[in-house]
PDB file of C-alpha atoms in Angstrom:
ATOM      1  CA  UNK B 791     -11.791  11.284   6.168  1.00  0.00           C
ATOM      2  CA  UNK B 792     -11.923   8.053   7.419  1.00  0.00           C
ATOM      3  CA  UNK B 793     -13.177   4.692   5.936  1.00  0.00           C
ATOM      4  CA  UNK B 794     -15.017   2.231   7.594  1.00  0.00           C
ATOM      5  CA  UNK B 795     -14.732  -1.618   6.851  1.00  0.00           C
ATOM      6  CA  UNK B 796     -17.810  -2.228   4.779  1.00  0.00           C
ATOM      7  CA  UNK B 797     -18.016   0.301   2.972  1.00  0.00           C
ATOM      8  CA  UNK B 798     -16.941   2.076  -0.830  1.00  0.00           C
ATOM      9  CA  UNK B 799     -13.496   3.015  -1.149  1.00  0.00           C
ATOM     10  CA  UNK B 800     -13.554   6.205  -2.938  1.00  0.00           C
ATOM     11  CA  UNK B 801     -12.185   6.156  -6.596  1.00  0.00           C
ATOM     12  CA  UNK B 802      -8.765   7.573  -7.134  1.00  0.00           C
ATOM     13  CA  UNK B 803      -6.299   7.693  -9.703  1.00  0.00           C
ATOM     14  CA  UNK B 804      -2.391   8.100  -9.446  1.00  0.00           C
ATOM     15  CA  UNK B 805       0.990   8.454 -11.151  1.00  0.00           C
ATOM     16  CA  UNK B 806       2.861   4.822 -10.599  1.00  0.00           C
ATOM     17  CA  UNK B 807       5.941   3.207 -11.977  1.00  0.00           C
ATOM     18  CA  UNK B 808       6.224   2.213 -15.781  1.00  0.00           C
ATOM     19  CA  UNK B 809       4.667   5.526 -16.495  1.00  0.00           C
ATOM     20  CA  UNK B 810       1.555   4.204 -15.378  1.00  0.00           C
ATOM     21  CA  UNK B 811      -1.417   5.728 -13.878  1.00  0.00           C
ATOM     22  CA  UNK B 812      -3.529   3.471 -11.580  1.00  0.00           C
ATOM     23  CA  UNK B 813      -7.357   3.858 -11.109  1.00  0.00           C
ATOM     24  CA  UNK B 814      -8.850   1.976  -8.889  1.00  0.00           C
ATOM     25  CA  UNK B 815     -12.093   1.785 -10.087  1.00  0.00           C
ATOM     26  CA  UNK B 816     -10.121   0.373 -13.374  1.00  0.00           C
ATOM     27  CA  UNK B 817      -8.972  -2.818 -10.647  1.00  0.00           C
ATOM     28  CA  UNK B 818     -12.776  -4.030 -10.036  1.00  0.00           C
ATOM     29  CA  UNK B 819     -12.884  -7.977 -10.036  1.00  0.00           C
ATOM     30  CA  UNK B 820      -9.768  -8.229  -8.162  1.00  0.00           C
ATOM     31  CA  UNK B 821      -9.155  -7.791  -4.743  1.00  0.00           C
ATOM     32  CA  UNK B 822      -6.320  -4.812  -4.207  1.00  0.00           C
ATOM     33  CA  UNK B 823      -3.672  -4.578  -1.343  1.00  0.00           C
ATOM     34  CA  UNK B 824      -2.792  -1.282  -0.899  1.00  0.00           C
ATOM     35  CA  UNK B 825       0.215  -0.947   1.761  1.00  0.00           C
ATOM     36  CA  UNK B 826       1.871   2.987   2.564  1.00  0.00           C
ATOM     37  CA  UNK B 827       5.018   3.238   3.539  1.00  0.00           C
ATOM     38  CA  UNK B 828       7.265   6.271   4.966  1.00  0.00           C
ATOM     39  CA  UNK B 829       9.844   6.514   2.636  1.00  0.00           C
ATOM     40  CA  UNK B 830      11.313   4.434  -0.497  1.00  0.00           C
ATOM     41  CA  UNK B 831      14.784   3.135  -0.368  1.00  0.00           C
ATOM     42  CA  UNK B 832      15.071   2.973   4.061  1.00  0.00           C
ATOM     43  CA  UNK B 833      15.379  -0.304   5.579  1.00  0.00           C
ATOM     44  CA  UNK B 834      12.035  -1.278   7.037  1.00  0.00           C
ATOM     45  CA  UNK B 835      10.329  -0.123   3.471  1.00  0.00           C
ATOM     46  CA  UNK B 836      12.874  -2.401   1.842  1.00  0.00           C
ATOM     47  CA  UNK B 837      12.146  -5.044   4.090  1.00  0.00           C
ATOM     48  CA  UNK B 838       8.238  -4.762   3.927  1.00  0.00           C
ATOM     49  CA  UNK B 839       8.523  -4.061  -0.359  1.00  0.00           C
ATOM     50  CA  UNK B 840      10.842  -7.244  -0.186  1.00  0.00           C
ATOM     51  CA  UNK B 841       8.075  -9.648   1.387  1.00  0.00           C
ATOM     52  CA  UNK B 842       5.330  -7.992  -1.007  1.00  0.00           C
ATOM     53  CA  UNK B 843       7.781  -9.455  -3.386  1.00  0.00           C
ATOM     54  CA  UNK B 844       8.193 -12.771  -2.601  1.00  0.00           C
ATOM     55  CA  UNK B 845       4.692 -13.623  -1.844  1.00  0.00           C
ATOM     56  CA  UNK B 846       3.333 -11.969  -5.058  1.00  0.00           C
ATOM     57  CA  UNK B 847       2.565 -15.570  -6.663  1.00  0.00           C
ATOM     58  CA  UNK B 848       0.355 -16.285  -3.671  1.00  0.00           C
ATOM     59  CA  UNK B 849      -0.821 -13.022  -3.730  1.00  0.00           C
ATOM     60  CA  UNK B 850      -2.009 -13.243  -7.940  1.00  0.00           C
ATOM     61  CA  UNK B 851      -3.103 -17.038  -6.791  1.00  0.00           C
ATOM     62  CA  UNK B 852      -5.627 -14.972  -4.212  1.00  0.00           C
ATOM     63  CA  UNK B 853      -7.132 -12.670  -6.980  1.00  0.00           C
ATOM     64  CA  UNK B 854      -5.104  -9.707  -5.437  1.00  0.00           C
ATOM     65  CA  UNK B 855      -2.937  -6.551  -6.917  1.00  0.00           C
ATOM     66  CA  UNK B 856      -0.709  -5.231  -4.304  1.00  0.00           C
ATOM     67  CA  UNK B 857       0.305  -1.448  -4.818  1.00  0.00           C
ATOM     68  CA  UNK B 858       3.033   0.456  -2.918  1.00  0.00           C
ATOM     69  CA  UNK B 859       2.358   4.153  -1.605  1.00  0.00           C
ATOM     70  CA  UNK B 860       4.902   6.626  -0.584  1.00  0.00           C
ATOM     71  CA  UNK B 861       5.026  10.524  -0.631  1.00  0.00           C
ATOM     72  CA  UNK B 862       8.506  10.115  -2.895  1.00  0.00           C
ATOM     73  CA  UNK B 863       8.722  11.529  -6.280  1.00  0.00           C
ATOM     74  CA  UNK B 864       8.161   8.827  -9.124  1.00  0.00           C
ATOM     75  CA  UNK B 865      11.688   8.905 -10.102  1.00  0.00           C
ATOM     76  CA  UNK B 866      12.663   7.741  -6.292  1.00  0.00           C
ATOM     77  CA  UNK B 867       9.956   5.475  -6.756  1.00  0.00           C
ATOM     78  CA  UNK B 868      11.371   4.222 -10.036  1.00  0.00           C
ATOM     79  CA  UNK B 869      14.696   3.522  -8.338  1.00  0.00           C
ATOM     80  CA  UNK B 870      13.704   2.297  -5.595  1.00  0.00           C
ATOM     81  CA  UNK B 871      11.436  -0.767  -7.844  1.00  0.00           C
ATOM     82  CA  UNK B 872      14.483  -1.190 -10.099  1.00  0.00           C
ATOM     83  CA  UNK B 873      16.657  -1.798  -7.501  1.00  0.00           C
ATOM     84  CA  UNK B 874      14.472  -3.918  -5.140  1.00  0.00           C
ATOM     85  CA  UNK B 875      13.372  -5.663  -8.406  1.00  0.00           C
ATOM     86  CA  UNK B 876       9.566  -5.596  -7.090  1.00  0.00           C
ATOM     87  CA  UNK B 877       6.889  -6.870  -9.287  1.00  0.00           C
ATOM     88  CA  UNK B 878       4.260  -4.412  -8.835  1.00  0.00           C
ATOM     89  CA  UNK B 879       3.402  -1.134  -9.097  1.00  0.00           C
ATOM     90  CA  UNK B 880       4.729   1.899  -6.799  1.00  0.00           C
ATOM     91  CA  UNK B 881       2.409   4.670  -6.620  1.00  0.00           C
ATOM     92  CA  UNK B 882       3.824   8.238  -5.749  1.00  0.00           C
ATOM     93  CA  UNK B 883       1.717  10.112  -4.000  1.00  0.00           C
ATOM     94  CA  UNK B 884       3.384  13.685  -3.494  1.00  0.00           C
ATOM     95  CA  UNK B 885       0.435  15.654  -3.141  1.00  0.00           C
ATOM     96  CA  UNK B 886      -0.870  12.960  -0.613  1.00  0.00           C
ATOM     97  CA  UNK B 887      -4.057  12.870  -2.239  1.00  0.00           C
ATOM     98  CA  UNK B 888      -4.281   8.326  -1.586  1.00  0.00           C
ATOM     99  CA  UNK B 889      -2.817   9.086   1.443  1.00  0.00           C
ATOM    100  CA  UNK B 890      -5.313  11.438   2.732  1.00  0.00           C
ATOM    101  CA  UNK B 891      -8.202   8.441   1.388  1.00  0.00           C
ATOM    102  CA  UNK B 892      -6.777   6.425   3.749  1.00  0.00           C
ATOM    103  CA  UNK B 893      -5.710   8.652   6.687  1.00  0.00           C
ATOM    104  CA  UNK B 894      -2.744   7.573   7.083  1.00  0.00           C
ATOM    105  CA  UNK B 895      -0.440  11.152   7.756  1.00  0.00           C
ATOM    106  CA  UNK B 896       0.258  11.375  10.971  1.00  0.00           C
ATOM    107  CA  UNK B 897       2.505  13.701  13.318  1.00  0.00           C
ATOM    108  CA  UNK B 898       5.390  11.309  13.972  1.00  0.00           C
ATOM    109  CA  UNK B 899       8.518  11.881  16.080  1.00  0.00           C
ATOM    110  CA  UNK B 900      12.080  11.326  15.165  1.00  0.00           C
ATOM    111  CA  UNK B 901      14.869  12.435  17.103  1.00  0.00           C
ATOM    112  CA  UNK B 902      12.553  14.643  19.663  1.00  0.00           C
ATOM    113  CA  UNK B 903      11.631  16.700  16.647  1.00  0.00           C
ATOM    114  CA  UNK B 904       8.047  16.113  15.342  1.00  0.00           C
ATOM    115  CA  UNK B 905       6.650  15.863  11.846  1.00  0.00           C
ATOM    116  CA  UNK B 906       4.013  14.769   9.637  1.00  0.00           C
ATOM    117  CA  UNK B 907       4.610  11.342   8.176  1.00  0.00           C
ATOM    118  CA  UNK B 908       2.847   8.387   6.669  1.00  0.00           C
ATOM    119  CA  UNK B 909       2.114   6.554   9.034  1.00  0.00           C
ATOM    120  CA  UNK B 910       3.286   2.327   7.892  1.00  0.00           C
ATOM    121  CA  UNK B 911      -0.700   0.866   7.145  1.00  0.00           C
ATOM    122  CA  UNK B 912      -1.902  -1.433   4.766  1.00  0.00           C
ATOM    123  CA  UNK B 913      -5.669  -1.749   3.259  1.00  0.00           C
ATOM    124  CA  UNK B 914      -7.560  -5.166   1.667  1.00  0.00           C
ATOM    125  CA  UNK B 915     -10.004  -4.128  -0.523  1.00  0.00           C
ATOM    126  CA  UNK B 916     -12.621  -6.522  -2.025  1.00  0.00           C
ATOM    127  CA  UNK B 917     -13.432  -6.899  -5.687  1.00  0.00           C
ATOM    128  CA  UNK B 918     -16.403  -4.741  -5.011  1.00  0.00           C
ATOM    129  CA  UNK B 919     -14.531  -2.053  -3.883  1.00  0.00           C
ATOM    130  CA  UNK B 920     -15.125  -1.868  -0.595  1.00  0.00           C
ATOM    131  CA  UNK B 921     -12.752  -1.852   2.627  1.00  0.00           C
ATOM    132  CA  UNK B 922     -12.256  -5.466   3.711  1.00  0.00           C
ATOM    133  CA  UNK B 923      -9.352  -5.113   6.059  1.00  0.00           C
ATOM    134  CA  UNK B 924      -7.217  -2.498   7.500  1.00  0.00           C
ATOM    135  CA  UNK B 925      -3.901  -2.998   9.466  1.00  0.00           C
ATOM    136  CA  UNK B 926      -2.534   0.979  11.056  1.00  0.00           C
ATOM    137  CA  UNK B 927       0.844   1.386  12.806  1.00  0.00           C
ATOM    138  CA  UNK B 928       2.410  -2.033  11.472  1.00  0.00           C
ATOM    139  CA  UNK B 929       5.542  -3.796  12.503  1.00  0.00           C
ATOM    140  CA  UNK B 930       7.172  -5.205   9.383  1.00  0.00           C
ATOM    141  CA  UNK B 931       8.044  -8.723  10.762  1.00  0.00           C
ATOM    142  CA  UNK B 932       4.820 -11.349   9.418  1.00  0.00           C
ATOM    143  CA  UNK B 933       2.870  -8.682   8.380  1.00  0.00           C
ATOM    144  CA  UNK B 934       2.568  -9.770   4.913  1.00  0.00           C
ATOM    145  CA  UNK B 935       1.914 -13.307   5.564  1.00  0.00           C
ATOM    146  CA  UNK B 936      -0.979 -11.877   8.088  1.00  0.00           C
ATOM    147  CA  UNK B 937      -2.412  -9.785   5.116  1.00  0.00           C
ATOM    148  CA  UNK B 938      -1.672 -12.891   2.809  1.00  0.00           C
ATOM    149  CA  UNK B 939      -3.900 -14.988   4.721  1.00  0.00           C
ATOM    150  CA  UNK B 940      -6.516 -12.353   5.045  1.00  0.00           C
ATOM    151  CA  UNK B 941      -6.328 -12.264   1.299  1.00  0.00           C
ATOM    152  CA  UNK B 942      -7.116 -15.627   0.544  1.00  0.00           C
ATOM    153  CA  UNK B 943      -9.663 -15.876   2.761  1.00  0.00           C
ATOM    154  CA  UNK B 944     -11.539 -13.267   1.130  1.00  0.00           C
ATOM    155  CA  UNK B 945     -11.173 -14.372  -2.372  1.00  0.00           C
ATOM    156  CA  UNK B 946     -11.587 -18.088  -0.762  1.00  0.00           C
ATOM    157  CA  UNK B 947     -15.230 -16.695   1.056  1.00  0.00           C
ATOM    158  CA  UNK B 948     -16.168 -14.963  -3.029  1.00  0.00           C
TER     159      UNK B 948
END
């Protein structure tokens, strides 16, 4: 399955943090950032959670949610939002159901020995639901300003 910019996001719903479940459909009127990452608690996830973070003012100033996705269980998810001290909603996606949405497992390779992974992406959708903006195979460093600006100039072209 992939999604082309343009067009309807299919609906999910998943277990999050704060014994939450998040629909998407549920998020309609706001524009939604959702960013996957391999695994909670390692450095570059840290990082890229860490940035999410600190630009989520700018990010509620630009009419958008931002949601975390990993494969990790919700109570490494849990952990991994207390300790990080994010303000906003980790989603765990074991049975990769998002993930599959969004295409984003991929065969990765670490130490010569390969395995499916997520691979790091992040999505902008609109506040009609459909894909506004994709970014596959990211590099942590600026990437959230880059979807940041993208944000606002969405909500800014509304």
């Amino acid at each position: 399955m992939h999604i082309e910019l343009g067009q309807p996001v299919p609906d999910f719903s998943a277990s999050a943090t704060g014994d939450t479940t998040i629909t998407l459909s549920e998020l309609r009127g706001k524009q939604v950032v959702i960013y996957f990452y391999p695994k909670a608690s390692t450095p570059g996830c840290t990082t890229e959670g860490g940035d999410f973070r600190d630009h989520k003012k700018a990010f509620d100033n630009a009419n958008t949610v931002i949601l975390g996705v990993s494969r990790d269980g919700l109570r490494a998810q849990e952990n991994f939002k207390a300790k990080q001290d994010f303000n906003f909603p980790l989603i765990s996606d074991k049975d990769e159901t998002v993930c599959t949405i969004f295409d984003v497992i991929k065969l990765k390779k670490m130490y010569g020995k390969e395995h499916l992974g997520i691979e790091r992406s992040t999505f902008l959708i609109d506040a009609t639901g459909n894909l506004a903006n994709e970014w596959r195979g990211v590099k942590v460093p600026g990437h959230v300003e880059e979807v940041l600006a993208a944000a606002e100039a969405l909500n800014a072209s509304r």
